[in-house]
PDB file of C-alpha atoms in Angstrom:
ATOM      1  CA  MET A   1      -7.078 -12.121  -5.920  1.00 45.00           C
ATOM      2  CA  GLU A   2      -6.706 -15.060  -3.589  1.00 45.00           C
ATOM      3  CA  LEU A   3      -7.931 -15.583  -0.086  1.00 42.00           C
ATOM      4  CA  ARG A   4      -5.149 -16.455   2.319  1.00 44.00           C
ATOM      5  CA  ASP A   5      -4.519 -16.888   5.992  1.00 40.00           C
ATOM      6  CA  PRO A   6      -3.632 -13.572   7.652  1.00 40.00           C
ATOM      7  CA  ALA A   7      -0.123 -14.782   8.545  1.00 41.00           C
ATOM      8  CA  PRO A   8       1.128 -17.245   5.955  1.00 43.00           C
ATOM      9  CA  PRO A   9       3.930 -19.492   7.241  1.00 42.00           C
ATOM     10  CA  SER A  10       7.331 -18.906   5.722  1.00 43.00           C
ATOM     11  CA  LYS A  11       9.834 -21.634   4.926  1.00 46.00           C
ATOM     12  CA  VAL A  12      12.783 -19.332   5.506  1.00 44.00           C
ATOM     13  CA  ASP A  13      11.263 -18.277   8.841  1.00 44.00           C
ATOM     14  CA  ALA A  14      11.219 -21.859   9.955  1.00 45.00           C
ATOM     15  CA  ILE A  15      14.905 -22.323   9.135  1.00 43.00           C
ATOM     16  CA  ALA A  16      16.403 -19.482  11.106  1.00 45.00           C
ATOM     17  CA  LEU A  17      15.131 -15.988  10.582  1.00 49.00           C
ATOM     18  CA  ASP A  18      12.182 -15.950  12.936  1.00 58.00           C
ATOM     19  CA  ASP A  19      13.089 -12.901  14.932  1.00 82.00           C
ATOM     20  CA  GLU A  20      12.411  -9.450  13.554  1.00 87.00           C
ATOM     21  CA  LYS A  21      15.673  -8.023  14.874  1.00 89.00           C
ATOM     22  CA  ALA A  22      17.575 -10.827  13.228  1.00 91.00           C
ATOM     23  CA  LEU A  23      15.706 -10.051  10.024  1.00 92.00           C
ATOM     24  CA  VAL A  24      16.658  -6.393  10.223  1.00 94.00           C
ATOM     25  CA  ARG A  25      20.298  -7.264  10.912  1.00 93.00           C
ATOM     26  CA  ALA A  26      20.281  -9.627   7.949  1.00 94.00           C
ATOM     27  CA  LEU A  27      18.639  -7.025   5.726  1.00 94.00           C
ATOM     28  CA  ARG A  28      21.293  -4.503   6.723  1.00 94.00           C
ATOM     29  CA  ARG A  29      23.864  -6.981   5.439  1.00 93.00           C
ATOM     30  CA  GLY A  30      21.901  -7.302   2.209  1.00 93.00           C
ATOM     31  CA  ASP A  31      20.833 -10.890   2.884  1.00 93.00           C
ATOM     32  CA  ALA A  32      18.346 -11.763   0.145  1.00 94.00           C
ATOM     33  CA  ARG A  33      16.971 -14.678   2.212  1.00 94.00           C
ATOM     34  CA  ALA A  34      15.924 -12.211   4.876  1.00 94.00           C
ATOM     35  CA  PHE A  35      14.209 -10.158   2.217  1.00 95.00           C
ATOM     36  CA  ASP A  36      12.348 -13.280   1.060  1.00 95.00           C
ATOM     37  CA  ALA A  37      11.220 -13.939   4.628  1.00 94.00           C
ATOM     38  CA  VAL A  38      10.012 -10.374   5.150  1.00 95.00           C
ATOM     39  CA  TYR A  39       8.212 -10.466   1.819  1.00 95.00           C
ATOM     40  CA  GLU A  40       6.484 -13.757   2.642  1.00 93.00           C
ATOM     41  CA  ARG A  41       5.535 -12.544   6.079  1.00 92.00           C
ATOM     42  CA  TYR A  42       4.061  -9.172   5.240  1.00 92.00           C
ATOM     43  CA  ARG A  43       3.020  -9.056   1.593  1.00 92.00           C
ATOM     44  CA  ALA A  44      -0.592 -10.175   2.121  1.00 91.00           C
ATOM     45  CA  ARG A  45      -1.203  -7.747   4.984  1.00 91.00           C
ATOM     46  CA  LEU A  46       0.374  -4.910   3.084  1.00 94.00           C
ATOM     47  CA  PHE A  47      -1.596  -5.688  -0.049  1.00 94.00           C
ATOM     48  CA  ALA A  48      -4.881  -5.912   1.838  1.00 92.00           C
ATOM     49  CA  PHE A  49      -4.097  -2.598   3.538  1.00 93.00           C
ATOM     50  CA  LEU A  50      -3.333  -0.929   0.209  1.00 94.00           C
ATOM     51  CA  VAL A  51      -6.399  -2.293  -1.586  1.00 92.00           C
ATOM     52  CA  ARG A  52      -8.683  -1.191   1.219  1.00 92.00           C
ATOM     53  CA  LEU A  53      -6.985   2.174   1.373  1.00 92.00           C
ATOM     54  CA  SER A  54      -6.954   2.873  -2.357  1.00 91.00           C
ATOM     55  CA  ARG A  55     -10.148   0.967  -3.249  1.00 87.00           C
ATOM     56  CA  SER A  56      -8.377  -0.194  -6.375  1.00 88.00           C
ATOM     57  CA  ARG A  57      -6.607  -3.459  -6.954  1.00 89.00           C
ATOM     58  CA  HIS A  58      -4.435  -2.057  -9.759  1.00 90.00           C
ATOM     59  CA  VAL A  59      -3.337   0.955  -7.741  1.00 93.00           C
ATOM     60  CA  ALA A  60      -2.623  -1.310  -4.775  1.00 94.00           C
ATOM     61  CA  GLU A  61      -0.451  -3.599  -6.919  1.00 94.00           C
ATOM     62  CA  ASP A  62       1.624  -0.663  -8.135  1.00 94.00           C
ATOM     63  CA  LEU A  63       1.975   0.800  -4.667  1.00 96.00           C
ATOM     64  CA  LEU A  64       2.854  -2.598  -3.235  1.00 96.00           C
ATOM     65  CA  GLN A  65       5.624  -3.013  -5.779  1.00 96.00           C
ATOM     66  CA  GLU A  66       6.985   0.453  -5.038  1.00 97.00           C
ATOM     67  CA  THR A  67       6.884  -0.248  -1.293  1.00 97.00           C
ATOM     68  CA  TRP A  68       9.001  -3.373  -1.698  1.00 97.00           C
ATOM     69  CA  LEU A  69      11.368  -1.575  -4.037  1.00 97.00           C
ATOM     70  CA  ARG A  70      11.817   1.099  -1.366  1.00 97.00           C
ATOM     71  CA  LEU A  71      12.675  -1.576   1.181  1.00 96.00           C
ATOM     72  CA  ALA A  72      15.165  -3.125  -1.240  1.00 96.00           C
ATOM     73  CA  ARG A  73      16.773   0.273  -1.908  1.00 95.00           C
ATOM     74  CA  HIS A  74      16.998   1.238   1.755  1.00 95.00           C
ATOM     75  CA  ALA A  75      17.619  -2.151   3.341  1.00 95.00           C
ATOM     76  CA  LEU A  76      21.329  -1.505   3.862  1.00 94.00           C
ATOM     77  CA  GLU A  77      20.654   1.813   5.607  1.00 93.00           C
ATOM     78  CA  LEU A  78      17.932   0.601   7.987  1.00 94.00           C
ATOM     79  CA  ASP A  79      18.455   1.444  11.642  1.00 93.00           C
ATOM     80  CA  GLU A  80      19.154  -1.563  13.806  1.00 90.00           C
ATOM     81  CA  ASP A  81      16.016  -0.960  15.855  1.00 89.00           C
ATOM     82  CA  THR A  82      13.766  -0.557  12.802  1.00 91.00           C
ATOM     83  CA  ARG A  83      10.428  -2.278  13.180  1.00 91.00           C
ATOM     84  CA  LEU A  84       9.653  -3.622   9.785  1.00 93.00           C
ATOM     85  CA  LEU A  85       5.881  -3.657   9.743  1.00 92.00           C
ATOM     86  CA  PRO A  86       5.412  -0.012  10.849  1.00 94.00           C
ATOM     87  CA  TRP A  87       8.205   0.942   8.425  1.00 96.00           C
ATOM     88  CA  LEU A  88       6.458  -0.799   5.543  1.00 96.00           C
ATOM     89  CA  TYR A  89       3.053   0.654   6.440  1.00 96.00           C
ATOM     90  CA  THR A  90       4.565   4.132   6.646  1.00 96.00           C
ATOM     91  CA  VAL A  91       6.088   3.816   3.184  1.00 96.00           C
ATOM     92  CA  ALA A  92       2.893   2.318   1.740  1.00 96.00           C
ATOM     93  CA  ARG A  93       0.737   4.994   3.304  1.00 96.00           C
ATOM     94  CA  ASN A  94       3.022   7.814   2.090  1.00 96.00           C
ATOM     95  CA  LEU A  95       3.050   6.380  -1.414  1.00 96.00           C
ATOM     96  CA  HIS A  96      -0.733   6.237  -1.353  1.00 95.00           C
ATOM     97  CA  THR A  97      -0.900   9.860  -0.184  1.00 94.00           C
ATOM     98  CA  SER A  98       1.345  10.951  -3.069  1.00 93.00           C
ATOM     99  CA  HIS A  99      -0.640   8.877  -5.523  1.00 93.00           C
ATOM    100  CA  ARG A 100      -3.856  10.403  -4.278  1.00 89.00           C
ATOM    101  CA  ARG A 101      -2.508  13.913  -4.602  1.00 87.00           C
ATOM    102  CA  TRP A 102      -1.651  13.276  -8.249  1.00 84.00           C
ATOM    103  CA  SER A 103      -4.983  11.534  -8.863  1.00 78.00           C
ATOM    104  CA  LEU A 104      -6.844  14.504  -7.433  1.00 74.00           C
ATOM    105  CA  LEU A 105      -4.938  16.846  -9.733  1.00 68.00           C
ATOM    106  CA  ASP A 106      -5.856  14.629 -12.678  1.00 64.00           C
ATOM    107  CA  ALA A 107      -9.460  14.436 -11.548  1.00 60.00           C
ATOM    108  CA  GLU A 108      -9.690  18.194 -11.252  1.00 60.00           C
ATOM    109  CA  ARG A 109      -8.163  18.625 -14.668  1.00 60.00           C
ATOM    110  CA  LEU A 110     -10.632  16.220 -16.196  1.00 57.00           C
ATOM    111  CA  GLY A 111     -13.574  17.550 -14.237  1.00 55.00           C
ATOM    112  CA  ALA A 112     -14.135  14.006 -13.085  1.00 52.00           C
ATOM    113  CA  LEU A 113     -15.014  14.708  -9.464  1.00 49.00           C
ATOM    114  CA  ARG A 114     -18.644  13.848 -10.153  1.00 51.00           C
ATOM    115  CA  PHE A 115     -17.544  10.298 -10.929  1.00 48.00           C
ATOM    116  CA  TRP A 116     -15.739  10.079  -7.592  1.00 47.00           C
ATOM    117  CA  ALA A 117     -18.932  10.837  -5.762  1.00 46.00           C
ATOM    118  CA  ARG A 118     -20.599   8.017  -7.620  1.00 44.00           C
ATOM    119  CA  GLU A 119     -17.688   5.700  -6.792  1.00 48.00           C
ATOM    120  CA  ALA A 120     -18.696   5.506  -3.121  1.00 48.00           C
ATOM    121  CA  ASP A 121     -21.856   3.651  -4.110  1.00 48.00           C
ATOM    122  CA  GLU A 122     -20.035   1.180  -6.323  1.00 53.00           C
ATOM    123  CA  LEU A 123     -18.604  -2.065  -5.031  1.00 55.00           C
ATOM    124  CA  SER A 124     -14.959  -2.013  -3.967  1.00 60.00           C
ATOM    125  CA  PRO A 125     -12.794  -5.025  -4.933  1.00 60.00           C
ATOM    126  CA  PHE A 126     -13.097  -6.364  -1.400  1.00 59.00           C
ATOM    127  CA  GLU A 127     -16.845  -6.087  -1.393  1.00 57.00           C
ATOM    128  CA  ARG A 128     -16.971  -8.248  -4.495  1.00 57.00           C
ATOM    129  CA  MET A 129     -14.761 -10.816  -2.772  1.00 57.00           C
ATOM    130  CA  ALA A 130     -16.463 -10.671   0.612  1.00 55.00           C
ATOM    131  CA  ALA A 131     -17.568 -14.096   1.731  1.00 57.00           C
ATOM    132  CA  ASN A 132     -20.694 -13.069   3.608  1.00 71.00           C
ATOM    133  CA  GLU A 133     -23.109 -10.222   4.115  1.00 76.00           C
ATOM    134  CA  THR A 134     -21.402  -8.923   7.276  1.00 78.00           C
ATOM    135  CA  GLU A 135     -18.057  -8.700   5.534  1.00 82.00           C
ATOM    136  CA  ARG A 136     -19.693  -7.007   2.557  1.00 84.00           C
ATOM    137  CA  LYS A 137     -21.347  -4.425   4.779  1.00 85.00           C
ATOM    138  CA  LEU A 138     -18.106  -3.744   6.611  1.00 87.00           C
ATOM    139  CA  GLU A 139     -16.102  -3.420   3.416  1.00 87.00           C
ATOM    140  CA  HIS A 140     -18.667  -1.047   1.984  1.00 87.00           C
ATOM    141  CA  ALA A 141     -18.742   1.066   5.145  1.00 89.00           C
ATOM    142  CA  LEU A 142     -14.925   1.141   5.233  1.00 88.00           C
ATOM    143  CA  ALA A 143     -14.762   2.189   1.609  1.00 88.00           C
ATOM    144  CA  ALA A 144     -17.232   4.997   2.266  1.00 88.00           C
ATOM    145  CA  LEU A 145     -15.034   6.569   4.970  1.00 90.00           C
ATOM    146  CA  PRO A 146     -12.810   9.517   4.086  1.00 91.00           C
ATOM    147  CA  VAL A 147      -9.208   8.378   3.533  1.00 91.00           C
ATOM    148  CA  ALA A 148      -7.892  10.043   6.707  1.00 93.00           C
ATOM    149  CA  GLN A 149     -10.379   8.080   8.804  1.00 93.00           C
ATOM    150  CA  ARG A 150     -10.136   4.905   6.759  1.00 93.00           C
ATOM    151  CA  GLU A 151      -6.381   4.641   7.230  1.00 93.00           C
ATOM    152  CA  VAL A 152      -6.561   4.872  11.028  1.00 94.00           C
ATOM    153  CA  VAL A 153      -9.332   2.265  11.200  1.00 93.00           C
ATOM    154  CA  LEU A 154      -7.413  -0.016   8.867  1.00 93.00           C
ATOM    155  CA  LEU A 155      -4.194   0.244  10.850  1.00 94.00           C
ATOM    156  CA  VAL A 156      -5.684  -0.256  14.309  1.00 92.00           C
ATOM    157  CA  CYS A 157      -8.831  -2.300  13.822  1.00 91.00           C
ATOM    158  CA  VAL A 158      -8.057  -4.381  10.746  1.00 90.00           C
ATOM    159  CA  GLU A 159      -4.266  -4.661  10.873  1.00 90.00           C
ATOM    160  CA  ARG A 160      -4.311  -4.744  14.683  1.00 89.00           C
ATOM    161  CA  MET A 161      -1.411  -2.363  15.035  1.00 90.00           C
ATOM    162  CA  GLU A 162      -0.708  -0.667  18.369  1.00 91.00           C
ATOM    163  CA  PRO A 163      -2.226   2.852  18.339  1.00 91.00           C
ATOM    164  CA  THR A 164       1.173   4.407  19.198  1.00 91.00           C
ATOM    165  CA  ASP A 165       2.774   2.698  16.191  1.00 92.00           C
ATOM    166  CA  ALA A 166      -0.175   3.567  13.975  1.00 94.00           C
ATOM    167  CA  ALA A 167       0.047   7.205  15.079  1.00 94.00           C
ATOM    168  CA  ARG A 168       3.675   7.241  13.931  1.00 93.00           C
ATOM    169  CA  VAL A 169       2.691   5.692  10.595  1.00 93.00           C
ATOM    170  CA  VAL A 170       0.220   8.480   9.827  1.00 92.00           C
ATOM    171  CA  GLY A 171       2.427  11.153  11.409  1.00 93.00           C
ATOM    172  CA  LEU A 172       0.056  12.220  14.174  1.00 93.00           C
ATOM    173  CA  ALA A 173       0.565  12.891  17.876  1.00 94.00           C
ATOM    174  CA  PRO A 174      -0.961  10.081  19.987  1.00 92.00           C
ATOM    175  CA  GLU A 175      -3.776  12.253  21.300  1.00 94.00           C
ATOM    176  CA  ALA A 176      -4.709  13.566  17.845  1.00 95.00           C
ATOM    177  CA  PHE A 177      -4.592  10.011  16.567  1.00 94.00           C
ATOM    178  CA  ARG A 178      -6.863   8.796  19.364  1.00 94.00           C
ATOM    179  CA  GLN A 179      -9.399  11.492  18.514  1.00 95.00           C
ATOM    180  CA  ARG A 180      -9.311  10.697  14.818  1.00 95.00           C
ATOM    181  CA  LEU A 181      -9.732   6.999  15.533  1.00 93.00           C
ATOM    182  CA  SER A 182     -12.673   7.707  17.786  1.00 92.00           C
ATOM    183  CA  ARG A 183     -14.338   9.870  15.124  1.00 93.00           C
ATOM    184  CA  ALA A 184     -13.604   7.249  12.493  1.00 93.00           C
ATOM    185  CA  ARG A 185     -15.245   4.507  14.569  1.00 91.00           C
ATOM    186  CA  VAL A 186     -18.369   6.634  14.969  1.00 91.00           C
ATOM    187  CA  ALA A 187     -18.388   7.431  11.246  1.00 91.00           C
ATOM    188  CA  LEU A 188     -17.977   3.748  10.425  1.00 90.00           C
ATOM    189  CA  ALA A 189     -20.836   2.785  12.714  1.00 89.00           C
ATOM    190  CA  ASP A 190     -22.983   5.524  11.149  1.00 88.00           C
ATOM    191  CA  ALA A 191     -22.073   4.324   7.670  1.00 85.00           C
ATOM    192  CA  LEU A 192     -23.164   0.806   8.615  1.00 85.00           C
ATOM    193  CA  VAL A 193     -26.484   2.084   9.934  1.00 83.00           C
ATOM    194  CA  ALA A 194     -26.988   4.290   6.860  1.00 78.00           C
ATOM    195  CA  ARG A 195     -26.350   1.298   4.620  1.00 68.00           C
ATOM    196  CA  GLU A 196     -28.876  -0.794   6.535  1.00 68.00           C
ATOM    197  CA  GLU A 197     -31.423   1.975   6.075  1.00 64.00           C
ATOM    198  CA  ARG A 198     -30.646   2.319   2.363  1.00 63.00           C
ATOM    199  CA  VAL A 199     -31.065  -1.418   1.891  1.00 57.00           C
ATOM    200  CA  ALA A 200     -34.357  -1.342   3.807  1.00 58.00           C
ATOM    201  CA  VAL A 201     -35.609   1.548   1.659  1.00 59.00           C
ATOM    202  CA  SER A 202     -34.631  -0.165  -1.589  1.00 60.00           C
ATOM    203  CA  VAL A 203     -36.262  -3.448  -0.471  1.00 56.00           C
ATOM    204  CA  THR A 204     -39.458  -1.578   0.421  1.00 63.00           C
ATOM    205  CA  ALA A 205     -39.395   0.236  -2.921  1.00 64.00           C
ATOM    206  CA  ALA A 206     -38.856  -3.046  -4.773  1.00 60.00           C
ATOM    207  CA  ARG A 207     -41.762  -4.658  -2.909  1.00 61.00           C
ATOM    208  CA  LYS A 208     -44.002  -1.672  -3.647  1.00 66.00           C
ATOM    209  CA  LYS A 209     -43.037  -1.833  -7.307  1.00 63.00           C
ATOM    210  CA  GLY A 210     -43.858  -5.553  -7.321  1.00 62.00           C
ATOM    211  CA  ARG A 211     -47.281  -4.923  -5.767  1.00 63.00           C
ATOM    212  CA  ASP A 212     -48.066  -2.113  -8.247  1.00 65.00           C
ATOM    213  CA  ARG A 213     -47.537  -4.435 -11.181  1.00 58.00           C
TER     214      ARG A 213
ATOM    215  CA  MET B   1     -24.767   1.814  16.715  1.00 45.00           C
ATOM    216  CA  SER B   2     -23.198   3.562  19.691  1.00 49.00           C
ATOM    217  CA  GLY B   3     -21.459   2.870  22.980  1.00 59.00           C
ATOM    218  CA  ASP B   4     -18.314   0.944  23.953  1.00 63.00           C
ATOM    219  CA  ASP B   5     -19.894  -2.488  23.493  1.00 66.00           C
ATOM    220  CA  ASP B   6     -20.925  -1.659  19.957  1.00 68.00           C
ATOM    221  CA  HIS B   7     -17.461  -0.323  19.195  1.00 73.00           C
ATOM    222  CA  GLU B   8     -15.906  -3.486  20.605  1.00 79.00           C
ATOM    223  CA  ALA B   9     -18.197  -5.602  18.451  1.00 82.00           C
ATOM    224  CA  LEU B  10     -17.285  -3.468  15.442  1.00 84.00           C
ATOM    225  CA  ASP B  11     -13.561  -3.816  16.210  1.00 85.00           C
ATOM    226  CA  ARG B  12     -13.914  -7.584  16.517  1.00 86.00           C
ATOM    227  CA  ALA B  13     -15.721  -7.782  13.194  1.00 86.00           C
ATOM    228  CA  LEU B  14     -13.079  -5.608  11.545  1.00 87.00           C
ATOM    229  CA  ALA B  15     -10.263  -7.713  12.988  1.00 87.00           C
ATOM    230  CA  GLU B  16     -11.865 -10.787  11.457  1.00 85.00           C
ATOM    231  CA  LEU B  17     -11.918  -9.385   7.940  1.00 86.00           C
ATOM    232  CA  PRO B  18      -9.839 -11.691   5.778  1.00 81.00           C
ATOM    233  CA  ALA B  19      -6.398 -10.840   4.454  1.00 76.00           C
ATOM    234  CA  TYR B  20      -6.171 -11.203   0.700  1.00 74.00           C
ATOM    235  CA  ASP B  21      -3.163 -11.696  -1.446  1.00 76.00           C
ATOM    236  CA  LEU B  22      -2.346 -10.772  -4.998  1.00 82.00           C
ATOM    237  CA  ASP B  23      -2.098 -13.612  -7.479  1.00 88.00           C
ATOM    238  CA  GLU B  24       1.016 -15.791  -7.471  1.00 90.00           C
ATOM    239  CA  ARG B  25       2.363 -14.596 -10.810  1.00 92.00           C
ATOM    240  CA  ARG B  26       2.153 -10.914  -9.932  1.00 93.00           C
ATOM    241  CA  SER B  27       3.482 -11.564  -6.459  1.00 94.00           C
ATOM    242  CA  ALA B  28       6.484 -13.447  -7.853  1.00 95.00           C
ATOM    243  CA  GLN B  29       7.084 -10.582 -10.293  1.00 95.00           C
ATOM    244  CA  VAL B  30       7.073  -7.960  -7.521  1.00 95.00           C
ATOM    245  CA  HIS B  31       9.287 -10.150  -5.330  1.00 96.00           C
ATOM    246  CA  ARG B  32      11.784 -10.883  -8.092  1.00 96.00           C
ATOM    247  CA  ARG B  33      12.097  -7.244  -9.053  1.00 96.00           C
ATOM    248  CA  ALA B  34      12.588  -5.962  -5.504  1.00 96.00           C
ATOM    249  CA  ARG B  35      14.981  -8.801  -4.678  1.00 96.00           C
ATOM    250  CA  GLY B  36      17.016  -7.942  -7.767  1.00 96.00           C
ATOM    251  CA  VAL B  37      17.344  -4.350  -6.567  1.00 95.00           C
ATOM    252  CA  LEU B  38      18.535  -5.536  -3.152  1.00 95.00           C
ATOM    253  CA  VAL B  39      21.087  -7.894  -4.674  1.00 95.00           C
ATOM    254  CA  GLU B  40      22.379  -5.121  -6.945  1.00 92.00           C
ATOM    255  CA  ARG B  41      22.621  -2.641  -4.049  1.00 90.00           C
ATOM    256  CA  THR B  42      24.464  -5.199  -1.967  1.00 92.00           C
ATOM    257  CA  ARG B  43      26.845  -5.949  -4.826  1.00 90.00           C
ATOM    258  CA  ILE B  44      27.646  -2.260  -5.221  1.00 86.00           C
ATOM    259  CA  ALA B  45      28.027  -1.828  -1.450  1.00 87.00           C
ATOM    260  CA  SER B  46      30.525  -4.691  -1.286  1.00 87.00           C
ATOM    261  CA  ARG B  47      32.885  -3.021  -3.759  1.00 86.00           C
ATOM    262  CA  PRO B  48      36.010  -1.211  -2.524  1.00 89.00           C
ATOM    263  CA  PRO B  49      35.296   2.393  -1.461  1.00 87.00           C
ATOM    264  CA  TRP B  50      37.142   3.962  -4.441  1.00 90.00           C
ATOM    265  CA  LEU B  51      35.165   1.835  -6.896  1.00 88.00           C
ATOM    266  CA  ARG B  52      31.916   2.712  -5.133  1.00 84.00           C
ATOM    267  CA  THR B  53      32.776   6.415  -5.387  1.00 89.00           C
ATOM    268  CA  LEU B  54      33.649   6.019  -9.046  1.00 90.00           C
ATOM    269  CA  THR B  55      30.380   4.184  -9.693  1.00 86.00           C
ATOM    270  CA  ARG B  56      28.430   6.881  -7.914  1.00 85.00           C
ATOM    271  CA  VAL B  57      30.195   9.666  -9.812  1.00 92.00           C
ATOM    272  CA  TYR B  58      29.415   7.860 -13.054  1.00 92.00           C
ATOM    273  CA  ASP B  59      25.781   7.167 -12.147  1.00 88.00           C
ATOM    274  CA  VAL B  60      24.998  10.587 -10.737  1.00 91.00           C
ATOM    275  CA  GLY B  61      27.194  12.903 -12.820  1.00 93.00           C
ATOM    276  CA  LEU B  62      28.957  11.407 -15.795  1.00 94.00           C
ATOM    277  CA  GLU B  63      26.211   9.306 -17.334  1.00 95.00           C
ATOM    278  CA  PRO B  64      23.501  12.029 -17.200  1.00 95.00           C
ATOM    279  CA  ALA B  65      26.026  14.548 -18.562  1.00 96.00           C
ATOM    280  CA  LEU B  66      26.914  12.249 -21.462  1.00 96.00           C
ATOM    281  CA  VAL B  67      23.239  11.676 -22.258  1.00 97.00           C
ATOM    282  CA  VAL B  68      22.518  15.432 -22.195  1.00 97.00           C
ATOM    283  CA  CYS B  69      25.557  16.161 -24.401  1.00 97.00           C
ATOM    284  CA  ALA B  70      24.522  13.505 -26.900  1.00 97.00           C
ATOM    285  CA  ALA B  71      20.979  14.895 -26.960  1.00 97.00           C
ATOM    286  CA  VAL B  72      22.198  18.459 -27.507  1.00 97.00           C
ATOM    287  CA  VAL B  73      24.587  17.442 -30.290  1.00 97.00           C
ATOM    288  CA  TYR B  74      21.847  15.407 -31.983  1.00 97.00           C
ATOM    289  CA  LEU B  75      19.346  18.260 -31.655  1.00 96.00           C
ATOM    290  CA  ALA B  76      21.839  20.754 -33.113  1.00 95.00           C
ATOM    291  CA  TRP B  77      22.544  18.391 -36.010  1.00 94.00           C
ATOM    292  CA  ALA B  78      18.813  17.813 -36.598  1.00 94.00           C
ATOM    293  CA  VAL B  79      18.001  21.543 -36.568  1.00 92.00           C
ATOM    294  CA  ARG B  80      20.907  22.330 -38.876  1.00 90.00           C
ATOM    295  CA  SER B  81      19.925  19.646 -41.351  1.00 90.00           C
ATOM    296  CA  VAL B  82      16.323  20.922 -41.448  1.00 88.00           C
ATOM    297  CA  VAL B  83      17.152  24.621 -41.613  1.00 86.00           C
ATOM    298  CA  GLY B  84      19.998  24.067 -44.026  1.00 75.00           C
ATOM    299  CA  PRO B  85      23.534  25.483 -44.191  1.00 64.00           C
ATOM    300  CA  HIS B  86      22.433  29.097 -44.915  1.00 59.00           C
TER     301      HIS B  86
END
């Protein structure tokens, strides 16, 4: 996994296709250069969104591939006023929901739900990659949120999407979305505080153990 | 942590989380595969309407039917050869 700038520059963008509407028009014609430009522009954001949402790099890779395949399959039928980023997030999010449904069925069948509970305390791929303590704490707190809350925080706070667009992505009315976002922010803040307290407790315990020796 | 200021600080910190990318090889693989699908779709879409219809009929109806027929014939032959000509 590589660290990149949030918006990597695209060569094709620089040539001509810098406007999203132009990109959509070109995609509707089946222009592969437009596809390259869209891929360059959004792949990192989409991948980061999927990894944070799924907490698994391998799952995110598969879902990312399927998202781009969906765009390739439906490019010719896109509406002219399609906004690509919300469209891609919607597909990615729906694929993740389906994947999760199947994973839950598998987990139930295997009686593996106990392992899921343990998973929240393990490091997510982003935590391992986090450059500093603040990032690590945030990634851990994000990963500990329930998926429904995590996805709204990711879309609005991390991906900086407009709440109205994000509401459409998750299929909620704006007011319901606003409430969920508000609850998610509180839960995230609580998770950060809880983590601080856990760390403090474990440090105290370690010190006590050291003194006892 | 509570209050609007804290939430703003939290939002700022979240917005500054880095974007990561998958490795170049995997990324190129995903890109190539999806691009190939687009090129193929475009190629099919650029055919004359009658040829497109024919292709669709073949893809959706004829090919699956042929595969099912072949499977049934093979299964019948396999069962008969195991059970014997009694």
